[in-house]
mmCIF file of C-alpha atoms in Angstrom:
data_model
loop_
_atom_site.group_PDB
_atom_site.id
_atom_site.type_symbol
_atom_site.label_atom_id
_atom_site.label_comp_id
_atom_site.label_asym_id
_atom_site.label_seq_id
_atom_site.Cartn_x
_atom_site.Cartn_y
_atom_site.Cartn_z
ATOM 1 C CA ASN A 376 -16.466 26.968 -4.050
ATOM 2 C CA ASN A 377 -16.461 26.581 -7.763
ATOM 3 C CA ASN A 378 -14.761 23.149 -7.513
ATOM 4 C CA GLU A 379 -15.311 20.838 -10.481
ATOM 5 C CA ILE A 380 -16.431 17.393 -9.377
ATOM 6 C CA ILE A 381 -16.256 14.548 -11.934
ATOM 7 C CA PHE A 382 -18.196 11.355 -11.556
ATOM 8 C CA ASP A 383 -19.492 8.549 -13.785
ATOM 9 C CA VAL A 384 -23.248 8.035 -14.277
ATOM 10 C CA PRO A 385 -24.423 4.940 -16.184
ATOM 11 C CA LEU A 386 -26.359 5.648 -19.380
ATOM 12 C CA THR A 387 -29.663 3.753 -18.958
ATOM 13 C CA TYR A 388 -33.010 3.594 -20.496
ATOM 14 C CA ARG A 389 -36.478 2.411 -19.194
ATOM 15 C CA ILE A 390 -39.029 0.131 -20.744
ATOM 16 C CA THR A 391 -42.337 -1.125 -19.399
ATOM 17 C CA ASP A 392 -43.160 -4.821 -19.365
ATOM 18 C CA ARG A 393 -46.723 -5.788 -18.845
ATOM 19 C CA VAL A 394 -45.638 -8.537 -16.353
ATOM 20 C CA LYS A 395 -42.509 -7.274 -14.803
ATOM 21 C CA GLY A 396 -43.338 -3.579 -14.815
ATOM 22 C CA GLU A 397 -40.640 -0.981 -15.226
ATOM 23 C CA ILE A 398 -37.293 -2.372 -16.369
ATOM 24 C CA ILE A 399 -33.959 -0.425 -16.478
ATOM 25 C CA GLN A 400 -31.379 -1.469 -18.932
ATOM 26 C CA ASN A 401 -27.879 -0.160 -19.670
ATOM 27 C CA PHE A 402 -27.386 1.506 -22.989
ATOM 28 C CA GLN A 403 -25.143 -0.505 -25.236
ATOM 29 C CA VAL A 404 -22.701 0.652 -27.976
ATOM 30 C CA LEU A 405 -21.857 -2.152 -30.389
ATOM 31 C CA PRO A 406 -19.824 -2.445 -33.622
ATOM 32 C CA LYS A 407 -21.713 -2.608 -36.887
ATOM 33 C CA VAL A 408 -21.199 -6.468 -37.066
ATOM 34 C CA THR A 409 -19.844 -9.178 -34.707
ATOM 35 C CA THR A 410 -18.566 -12.648 -35.698
ATOM 36 C CA GLN A 411 -18.510 -15.987 -34.150
ATOM 37 C CA LEU A 412 -16.644 -19.118 -35.012
ATOM 38 C CA SER A 413 -18.700 -22.218 -34.487
ATOM 39 C CA LYS A 414 -16.357 -23.948 -32.013
ATOM 40 C CA LYS A 415 -13.971 -22.758 -29.381
ATOM 41 C CA VAL A 416 -11.542 -25.594 -30.160
ATOM 42 C CA LEU A 417 -11.024 -27.279 -33.560
ATOM 43 C CA LEU A 418 -9.035 -30.574 -33.818
ATOM 44 C CA PHE A 419 -7.780 -32.243 -36.910
ATOM 45 C CA LYS A 420 -6.515 -35.822 -36.386
ATOM 46 C CA ASP A 421 -5.017 -36.211 -39.875
ATOM 47 C CA ASN A 422 -4.675 -34.167 -43.058
ATOM 48 C CA THR A 423 -8.382 -34.478 -44.027
ATOM 49 C CA PRO A 424 -9.931 -31.013 -44.588
ATOM 50 C CA LYS A 425 -12.652 -29.808 -42.284
ATOM 51 C CA GLU A 426 -15.475 -27.296 -42.597
ATOM 52 C CA VAL A 427 -15.233 -24.182 -40.320
ATOM 53 C CA ARG A 428 -18.304 -22.172 -39.915
ATOM 54 C CA VAL A 429 -18.512 -18.461 -39.137
ATOM 55 C CA ASN A 430 -21.524 -16.567 -38.249
ATOM 56 C CA VAL A 431 -21.777 -12.864 -38.981
ATOM 57 C CA THR A 432 -24.378 -10.810 -37.096
ATOM 58 C CA SER A 433 -25.322 -7.230 -38.211
ATOM 59 C CA HIS A 434 -26.248 -4.616 -35.733
ATOM 60 C CA VAL A 435 -27.248 -2.100 -38.409
ATOM 61 C CA GLU A 436 -29.406 -2.161 -41.444
ATOM 62 C CA LYS A 437 -28.007 -2.917 -44.909
ATOM 63 C CA PHE A 438 -24.533 -3.957 -44.044
ATOM 64 C CA ASN A 439 -22.094 -4.880 -46.844
ATOM 65 C CA GLY A 440 -18.659 -6.268 -46.416
ATOM 66 C CA LEU A 441 -16.276 -9.271 -46.765
ATOM 67 C CA VAL A 442 -15.593 -12.043 -44.317
ATOM 68 C CA THR A 443 -12.470 -14.151 -44.117
ATOM 69 C CA LEU A 444 -10.458 -16.325 -41.772
ATOM 70 C CA LYS A 445 -7.065 -15.445 -40.256
ATOM 71 C CA THR A 446 -4.984 -18.515 -39.782
ATOM 72 C CA PRO A 447 -1.314 -19.457 -38.960
ATOM 73 C CA VAL A 448 0.833 -19.335 -42.128
ATOM 74 C CA ASP A 449 1.130 -23.071 -42.710
ATOM 75 C CA TRP A 450 -2.740 -23.607 -42.797
ATOM 76 C CA SER A 451 -4.774 -23.032 -45.954
ATOM 77 C CA PHE A 452 -8.543 -22.545 -46.549
ATOM 78 C CA ASN A 453 -11.005 -21.772 -49.358
ATOM 79 C CA PRO A 454 -12.640 -19.725 -50.472
ATOM 80 C CA LYS A 455 -10.426 -16.849 -49.528
ATOM 81 C CA ASN A 456 -13.573 -14.684 -48.443
ATOM 82 C CA TYR A 457 -17.246 -14.273 -48.870
ATOM 83 C CA LYS A 458 -19.239 -11.114 -49.667
ATOM 84 C CA VAL A 459 -21.484 -10.310 -46.834
ATOM 85 C CA LYS A 460 -24.833 -8.670 -47.449
ATOM 86 C CA ILE A 461 -27.212 -8.392 -44.434
ATOM 87 C CA GLU A 462 -30.451 -6.281 -44.681
ATOM 88 C CA LYS A 463 -31.898 -6.248 -41.159
ATOM 89 C CA ILE A 464 -30.630 -5.448 -37.588
ATOM 90 C CA GLY A 465 -30.038 -8.598 -35.685
ATOM 91 C CA GLU A 466 -29.940 -10.917 -38.748
ATOM 92 C CA THR A 467 -27.158 -13.591 -38.764
ATOM 93 C CA LYS A 468 -25.740 -15.309 -41.812
ATOM 94 C CA GLU A 469 -23.421 -18.365 -41.830
ATOM 95 C CA TYR A 470 -20.377 -18.759 -44.058
ATOM 96 C CA ILE A 471 -18.432 -21.982 -44.445
ATOM 97 C CA PHE A 472 -14.777 -22.330 -45.128
ATOM 98 C CA ASN A 473 -12.894 -25.542 -45.963
ATOM 99 C CA VAL A 474 -9.632 -25.665 -44.019
ATOM 100 C CA ASN A 475 -6.604 -27.904 -44.880
ATOM 101 C CA PRO A 476 -4.247 -28.543 -41.933
ATOM 102 C CA PRO A 477 -0.393 -28.729 -42.236
ATOM 103 C CA ASP A 478 1.737 -31.956 -41.742
ATOM 104 C CA GLY A 479 2.783 -32.888 -38.216
ATOM 105 C CA ASN A 480 1.556 -31.797 -34.904
ATOM 106 C CA LYS A 481 0.616 -28.048 -34.885
ATOM 107 C CA THR A 482 -1.288 -25.748 -32.544
ATOM 108 C CA GLY A 483 -2.363 -22.155 -33.087
ATOM 109 C CA PHE A 484 -5.392 -19.916 -33.298
ATOM 110 C CA PHE A 485 -7.966 -18.996 -35.967
ATOM 111 C CA SER A 486 -9.911 -15.801 -36.000
ATOM 112 C CA SER A 487 -12.515 -14.405 -38.181
ATOM 113 C CA LEU A 488 -12.392 -10.945 -39.844
ATOM 114 C CA VAL A 489 -15.022 -8.831 -41.403
ATOM 115 C CA THR A 490 -13.922 -5.798 -43.454
ATOM 116 C CA GLU A 491 -16.034 -2.828 -44.650
ATOM 117 C CA ASP A 492 -14.131 -0.560 -46.870
ATOM 118 C CA LYS A 493 -11.005 0.090 -44.648
ATOM 119 C CA LYS A 494 -12.725 -0.784 -41.369
ATOM 120 C CA SER A 495 -12.163 -4.149 -39.705
ATOM 121 C CA HIS A 496 -14.460 -5.971 -37.336
ATOM 122 C CA ILE A 497 -12.990 -8.674 -35.158
ATOM 123 C CA PHE A 498 -15.229 -9.034 -32.220
ATOM 124 C CA SER A 499 -17.573 -11.673 -30.949
ATOM 125 C CA LEU A 500 -20.557 -10.802 -28.827
ATOM 126 C CA ASP A 501 -21.674 -12.685 -25.659
ATOM 127 C CA LYS A 502 -24.952 -11.599 -24.114
ATOM 128 C CA ILE A 503 -25.220 -12.150 -20.285
ATOM 129 C CA TYR A 504 -28.816 -11.791 -18.931
ATOM 130 C CA TYR A 505 -30.315 -12.708 -15.611
ATOM 131 C CA PRO A 506 -33.577 -11.352 -14.274
ATOM 132 C CA HIS A 507 -31.866 -9.617 -11.223
ATOM 133 C CA ILE A 508 -29.401 -7.579 -13.242
ATOM 134 C CA SER A 509 -29.321 -5.419 -16.377
ATOM 135 C CA LYS A 510 -28.296 -7.091 -19.626
ATOM 136 C CA GLN A 511 -24.467 -7.251 -20.068
ATOM 137 C CA TYR A 512 -22.808 -7.341 -23.483
ATOM 138 C CA LEU A 513 -19.245 -8.693 -23.622
ATOM 139 C CA LEU A 514 -17.125 -7.989 -26.723
ATOM 140 C CA THR A 515 -13.968 -10.045 -27.106
ATOM 141 C CA PRO A 516 -11.633 -10.795 -30.085
ATOM 142 C CA ASN A 517 -13.069 -13.779 -31.890
ATOM 143 C CA LYS A 518 -10.657 -16.658 -31.865
ATOM 144 C CA THR A 519 -10.547 -20.350 -31.783
ATOM 145 C CA ARG A 520 -7.759 -22.658 -30.664
ATOM 146 C CA VAL A 521 -6.848 -25.174 -33.466
ATOM 147 C CA SER A 522 -4.746 -28.266 -33.208
ATOM 148 C CA LYS A 523 -3.474 -30.757 -35.756
ATOM 149 C CA VAL A 524 -2.602 -34.015 -34.008
ATOM 150 C CA ASP A 525 -0.933 -37.042 -35.542
ATOM 151 C CA ILE A 526 -2.593 -39.818 -33.492
ATOM 152 C CA LYS A 527 -3.135 -43.536 -33.551
ATOM 153 C CA SER A 528 -5.574 -45.574 -31.624
ATOM 154 C CA LYS A 529 -6.072 -49.316 -31.372
ATOM 155 C CA VAL A 530 -9.544 -48.775 -29.910
ATOM 156 C CA LYS A 531 -12.521 -47.240 -31.816
ATOM 157 C CA LYS A 532 -15.210 -47.459 -29.184
ATOM 158 C CA VAL A 533 -15.217 -46.836 -25.354
ATOM 159 C CA ALA A 534 -17.648 -46.800 -22.488
ATOM 160 C CA TYR A 535 -17.707 -43.858 -20.204
ATOM 161 C CA LEU A 536 -18.978 -43.818 -16.595
ATOM 162 C CA LYS A 537 -20.173 -40.368 -15.755
ATOM 163 C CA GLY A 538 -18.392 -38.457 -13.006
ATOM 164 C CA ALA A 539 -18.778 -34.832 -11.848
ATOM 165 C CA GLY A 540 -18.798 -33.524 -15.417
ATOM 166 C CA ASP A 541 -16.119 -32.950 -18.072
ATOM 167 C CA LYS A 542 -15.716 -32.645 -21.854
ATOM 168 C CA ILE A 543 -13.758 -35.969 -22.219
ATOM 169 C CA VAL A 544 -16.572 -37.469 -24.240
ATOM 170 C CA GLU A 545 -16.952 -34.594 -26.639
ATOM 171 C CA SER A 546 -13.153 -34.524 -27.062
ATOM 172 C CA LEU A 547 -12.872 -38.235 -27.952
ATOM 173 C CA GLU A 548 -15.851 -38.057 -30.414
ATOM 174 C CA ASN A 549 -14.169 -35.195 -32.142
ATOM 175 C CA ILE A 550 -11.342 -37.694 -33.178
ATOM 176 C CA GLY A 551 -13.648 -40.439 -34.269
ATOM 177 C CA ILE A 552 -13.913 -42.461 -31.037
ATOM 178 C CA LYS A 553 -17.471 -43.757 -30.428
ATOM 179 C CA VAL A 554 -18.433 -43.190 -26.758
ATOM 180 C CA THR A 555 -21.275 -44.864 -24.991
ATOM 181 C CA GLU A 556 -22.119 -43.156 -21.528
ATOM 182 C CA PHE A 557 -23.315 -44.922 -18.516
ATOM 183 C CA ASP A 558 -24.717 -43.779 -15.200
ATOM 184 C CA VAL A 559 -23.914 -45.649 -12.001
ATOM 185 C CA GLU A 560 -27.600 -46.629 -11.826
ATOM 186 C CA ASN A 561 -27.444 -48.565 -15.234
ATOM 187 C CA LEU A 562 -23.921 -49.973 -14.523
ATOM 188 C CA ARG A 563 -24.059 -53.704 -15.320
ATOM 189 C CA LEU A 564 -21.214 -56.145 -16.069
ATOM 190 C CA GLU A 565 -22.946 -57.524 -19.172
ATOM 191 C CA THR A 566 -23.519 -54.107 -20.704
ATOM 192 C CA ILE A 567 -19.928 -52.837 -20.373
ATOM 193 C CA LEU A 568 -18.144 -56.142 -21.319
ATOM 194 C CA PRO A 569 -18.455 -55.437 -25.041
ATOM 195 C CA PHE A 570 -16.281 -52.416 -24.733
ATOM 196 C CA PRO A 571 -12.548 -52.790 -24.887
ATOM 197 C CA THR A 572 -12.007 -49.845 -22.623
ATOM 198 C CA LEU A 573 -14.034 -48.064 -19.907
ATOM 199 C CA ILE A 574 -13.194 -44.567 -18.656
ATOM 200 C CA VAL A 575 -14.373 -43.331 -15.287
ATOM 201 C CA GLY A 576 -15.208 -39.664 -15.150
ATOM 202 C CA ILE A 577 -13.535 -37.172 -12.815
ATOM 203 C CA ARG A 578 -14.506 -37.444 -9.128
ATOM 204 C CA ALA A 579 -16.984 -40.197 -9.824
ATOM 205 C CA PHE A 580 -16.264 -41.957 -6.605
ATOM 206 C CA ASN A 581 -16.743 -38.621 -4.773
ATOM 207 C CA ILE A 582 -20.260 -37.925 -6.097
ATOM 208 C CA ASN A 583 -21.682 -41.497 -6.468
ATOM 209 C CA ASN A 584 -22.069 -43.217 -3.174
ATOM 210 C CA ASP A 585 -23.379 -46.251 -4.878
ATOM 211 C CA LEU A 586 -19.955 -46.829 -6.551
ATOM 212 C CA LYS A 587 -18.574 -48.124 -3.274
ATOM 213 C CA PHE A 588 -21.087 -50.974 -3.670
ATOM 214 C CA LYS A 589 -20.789 -51.352 -7.421
ATOM 215 C CA ASN A 590 -17.095 -51.101 -7.780
ATOM 216 C CA LYS A 591 -16.836 -54.814 -7.972
ATOM 217 C CA ILE A 592 -18.482 -54.629 -11.382
ATOM 218 C CA LEU A 593 -15.562 -52.530 -12.464
ATOM 219 C CA TRP A 594 -13.039 -54.952 -11.069
ATOM 220 C CA ASP A 595 -14.798 -57.900 -12.748
ATOM 221 C CA TYR A 596 -14.711 -55.949 -15.923
ATOM 222 C CA VAL A 597 -10.975 -55.641 -15.725
ATOM 223 C CA LYS A 598 -10.555 -59.332 -14.580
ATOM 224 C CA LYS A 599 -12.248 -60.521 -17.721
ATOM 225 C CA GLY A 600 -9.936 -58.543 -20.027
ATOM 226 C CA GLY A 601 -11.089 -54.874 -20.047
ATOM 227 C CA THR A 602 -8.937 -51.895 -19.731
ATOM 228 C CA LEU A 603 -10.202 -49.487 -16.996
ATOM 229 C CA ILE A 604 -9.044 -45.912 -16.629
ATOM 230 C CA VAL A 605 -10.026 -44.123 -13.387
ATOM 231 C CA GLN A 606 -9.530 -40.363 -13.422
ATOM 232 C CA TYR A 607 -8.783 -38.286 -10.300
ATOM 233 C CA ASN A 608 -10.938 -38.241 -7.242
ATOM 234 C CA THR A 609 -10.478 -35.896 -4.278
ATOM 235 C CA SER A 610 -9.004 -37.295 -1.162
ATOM 236 C CA ARG A 611 -11.156 -35.501 1.377
ATOM 237 C CA GLY A 612 -13.762 -37.704 2.972
ATOM 238 C CA LEU A 613 -13.163 -40.618 0.495
ATOM 239 C CA ASP A 614 -12.101 -44.089 1.474
ATOM 240 C CA SER A 615 -9.300 -44.660 -1.042
ATOM 241 C CA SER A 616 -9.813 -48.420 -0.910
ATOM 242 C CA ILE A 617 -12.919 -48.173 -2.999
ATOM 243 C CA VAL A 618 -11.273 -46.535 -6.113
ATOM 244 C CA ALA A 619 -8.938 -49.306 -7.238
ATOM 245 C CA PRO A 620 -8.693 -53.090 -7.052
ATOM 246 C CA TYR A 621 -5.367 -52.995 -5.191
ATOM 247 C CA PRO A 622 -4.577 -50.702 -2.277
ATOM 248 C CA ILE A 623 -3.998 -47.045 -3.114
ATOM 249 C CA ASN A 624 -3.826 -44.026 -0.900
ATOM 250 C CA LEU A 625 -4.950 -40.776 -2.327
ATOM 251 C CA SER A 626 -3.469 -37.389 -1.223
ATOM 252 C CA ARG A 627 -3.640 -33.723 -2.046
ATOM 253 C CA ASP A 628 -0.397 -33.911 -4.030
ATOM 254 C CA ARG A 629 -0.475 -32.110 -7.282
ATOM 255 C CA VAL A 630 1.753 -30.244 -9.881
ATOM 256 C CA THR A 631 0.365 -26.819 -10.581
ATOM 257 C CA ASP A 632 3.132 -25.717 -13.088
ATOM 258 C CA GLU A 633 1.727 -26.815 -16.448
ATOM 259 C CA ASN A 634 5.284 -26.593 -17.810
ATOM 260 C CA ALA A 635 6.982 -28.711 -15.078
ATOM 261 C CA ASP A 636 9.480 -31.242 -16.324
ATOM 262 C CA VAL A 637 8.126 -34.797 -16.710
ATOM 263 C CA LYS A 638 10.389 -37.815 -16.270
ATOM 264 C CA PHE A 639 9.743 -41.158 -17.773
ATOM 265 C CA LEU A 640 10.254 -43.741 -15.051
ATOM 266 C CA ILE A 641 9.870 -46.730 -17.309
ATOM 267 C CA LYS A 642 10.950 -45.609 -20.791
ATOM 268 C CA ASP A 643 10.085 -48.883 -22.560
ATOM 269 C CA HIS A 644 6.629 -49.078 -20.958
ATOM 270 C CA PRO A 645 3.854 -49.749 -23.610
ATOM 271 C CA ILE A 646 1.984 -46.747 -22.440
ATOM 272 C CA LEU A 647 4.828 -44.492 -23.572
ATOM 273 C CA ASN A 648 5.377 -46.266 -26.885
ATOM 274 C CA HIS A 649 2.157 -47.752 -28.382
ATOM 275 C CA PRO A 650 0.426 -46.866 -30.517
ATOM 276 C CA ASN A 651 1.920 -43.344 -30.105
ATOM 277 C CA LYS A 652 5.645 -42.816 -29.313
ATOM 278 C CA ILE A 653 5.536 -40.284 -26.371
ATOM 279 C CA SER A 654 8.450 -37.796 -25.796
ATOM 280 C CA SER A 655 8.876 -34.725 -23.807
ATOM 281 C CA LYS A 656 7.382 -32.730 -26.700
ATOM 282 C CA ASP A 657 4.016 -34.325 -25.754
ATOM 283 C CA PHE A 658 4.067 -32.366 -22.568
ATOM 284 C CA GLU A 659 4.429 -29.000 -24.237
ATOM 285 C CA GLY A 660 1.596 -26.587 -24.449
ATOM 286 C CA TRP A 661 -0.339 -28.006 -21.476
ATOM 287 C CA VAL A 662 -2.791 -25.616 -19.779
ATOM 288 C CA GLN A 663 -3.229 -24.726 -15.971
ATOM 289 C CA GLU A 664 -1.619 -27.733 -14.412
ATOM 290 C CA ARG A 665 -0.074 -31.067 -14.949
ATOM 291 C CA GLY A 666 -2.367 -32.956 -12.533
ATOM 292 C CA LEU A 667 -3.912 -33.093 -9.100
ATOM 293 C CA TYR A 668 -4.741 -35.433 -6.178
ATOM 294 C CA PHE A 669 -2.039 -37.922 -6.970
ATOM 295 C CA PRO A 670 -1.790 -40.955 -4.824
ATOM 296 C CA ARG A 671 1.176 -40.863 -2.435
ATOM 297 C CA ALA A 672 1.361 -44.542 -1.660
ATOM 298 C CA TRP A 673 0.188 -47.705 -3.545
ATOM 299 C CA ASP A 674 0.567 -51.369 -3.680
ATOM 300 C CA LYS A 675 3.711 -52.960 -5.110
ATOM 301 C CA LYS A 676 1.558 -54.356 -7.958
ATOM 302 C CA TYR A 677 1.355 -50.944 -9.443
ATOM 303 C CA GLN A 678 3.909 -49.476 -11.838
ATOM 304 C CA ALA A 679 4.514 -45.714 -11.602
ATOM 305 C CA VAL A 680 5.250 -44.584 -15.217
ATOM 306 C CA LEU A 681 5.854 -40.823 -14.724
ATOM 307 C CA SER A 682 7.442 -38.463 -12.212
ATOM 308 C CA MET A 683 7.087 -34.695 -11.882
ATOM 309 C CA SER A 684 7.180 -31.871 -9.418
ATOM 310 C CA ASP A 685 6.672 -28.138 -8.993
ATOM 311 C CA ASN A 686 9.892 -26.179 -8.616
ATOM 312 C CA GLY A 687 11.552 -26.794 -5.308
ATOM 313 C CA GLU A 688 9.275 -29.619 -4.335
ATOM 314 C CA GLU A 689 9.896 -33.371 -4.087
ATOM 315 C CA GLU A 690 9.200 -35.602 -7.045
ATOM 316 C CA LYS A 691 5.762 -36.895 -7.289
ATOM 317 C CA LYS A 692 5.354 -40.351 -8.908
ATOM 318 C CA GLY A 693 1.713 -41.001 -8.515
ATOM 319 C CA SER A 694 0.315 -39.160 -11.545
ATOM 320 C CA LEU A 695 0.001 -42.372 -13.679
ATOM 321 C CA LEU A 696 -0.164 -45.784 -12.067
ATOM 322 C CA VAL A 697 -0.896 -49.095 -13.884
ATOM 323 C CA ALA A 698 -1.408 -52.585 -12.953
ATOM 324 C CA ASP A 699 -2.419 -55.983 -14.313
ATOM 325 C CA TYR A 700 -5.556 -57.324 -12.800
ATOM 326 C CA GLY A 701 -6.782 -60.743 -13.997
ATOM 327 C CA LYS A 702 -6.753 -60.606 -17.833
ATOM 328 C CA GLY A 703 -7.053 -56.810 -17.997
ATOM 329 C CA LYS A 704 -5.376 -53.594 -17.277
ATOM 330 C CA PHE A 705 -6.111 -51.040 -14.501
ATOM 331 C CA ILE A 706 -5.047 -47.410 -14.738
ATOM 332 C CA TYR A 707 -5.300 -44.653 -12.210
ATOM 333 C CA THR A 708 -4.301 -41.128 -13.302
ATOM 334 C CA GLY A 709 -4.418 -37.736 -11.798
ATOM 335 C CA LEU A 710 -3.191 -36.083 -14.972
ATOM 336 C CA SER A 711 -5.467 -33.241 -16.034
ATOM 337 C CA PHE A 712 -6.766 -34.803 -19.216
ATOM 338 C CA PHE A 713 -10.142 -33.234 -18.427
ATOM 339 C CA ARG A 714 -8.440 -29.796 -18.990
ATOM 340 C CA GLU A 715 -6.007 -30.677 -21.791
ATOM 341 C CA LEU A 716 -8.273 -32.525 -24.196
ATOM 342 C CA PRO A 717 -10.907 -29.853 -24.444
ATOM 343 C CA GLU A 718 -8.118 -27.337 -25.255
ATOM 344 C CA GLY A 719 -6.861 -29.495 -27.982
ATOM 345 C CA VAL A 720 -3.411 -30.229 -26.563
ATOM 346 C CA PRO A 721 -1.809 -32.616 -29.009
ATOM 347 C CA GLY A 722 0.430 -34.467 -26.668
ATOM 348 C CA ALA A 723 -2.370 -35.013 -24.217
ATOM 349 C CA TYR A 724 -4.466 -36.602 -26.842
ATOM 350 C CA ARG A 725 -1.615 -38.950 -27.911
ATOM 351 C CA LEU A 726 -0.998 -40.082 -24.335
ATOM 352 C CA PHE A 727 -4.649 -40.530 -23.623
ATOM 353 C CA LEU A 728 -5.160 -42.692 -26.783
ATOM 354 C CA ASN A 729 -2.195 -44.794 -25.408
ATOM 355 C CA LEU A 730 -4.097 -45.237 -22.181
ATOM 356 C CA ILE A 731 -7.361 -46.380 -23.914
ATOM 357 C CA SER A 732 -5.292 -48.750 -26.258
ATOM 358 C CA TYR A 733 -3.210 -50.164 -23.430
ATOM 359 C CA GLY A 734 -3.431 -53.989 -23.432
ATOM 360 C CA LYS A 735 -5.239 -54.076 -26.816
#
């Protein structure tokens, strides 16, 4: 009927592998060069300059251009650019910039830029490959979140009991805190006593059945003067009595609005004042949520430090509970530090350092 039918057909090519046989791959179109900053998050804890590394990969032969950083106006770096000269396809070269942060608490984004005459190249390349699918190439603007955080800590080393997996350890190490990790299997009182503070990873009580038998080691650690921070555990199928030295009832309470107002229930509490003075500004720039699986009821020996809620819901006071136990301090928190610290949120760092410094 002479009707025109338009449809898409993927452009592919075939190769033969001696082991796998015929392989069909998608045809890819790439820019001449792609760039990659060395880290997704950069954190400056003071005014000390840091090295920022940029990798430039050429997808053509004999590429010539310039590479530089794009930063917020109050940041400075040197040199201003490098000449890029790459001879071979697939070759990568690294360029190092020294970055000076501004005063105060600042957040923003860095990106890398390669120029070639009047053309600009801003993309990073991620390759996704699994045996059962064709190779996928993902091009995205190359940017890194950067934070300058004025922080203080009374503690320089901590112990970390592994949970379900998070980036708290890496985040603390980025600001100069020495972290020693422990598994439940090698948890011994004598090995953790030298540490002023012990942090329990997220959902540790959910995934480690042995903790219900070994939690007394944690309580003894606190009783002898340690500060213990237990991060959130899910309430489903978990006996709440095993996660804290005094009774606590976990729930599914959470605050999903990352911008929800936060009230200070005990304004003069040390956790809100030492060594970092916490204000409402420290709850700006949080990502995804405030916290989750807050306790709904707890023993009167606990103090509830914060209150928050999603719009139209009742106030939730279980996000940060603290109690004295023997000579030490016990803290239970459902605040989403496991999300905020890897994202370089300044206020989350300041508050978390107050937790690990509590009682010290």
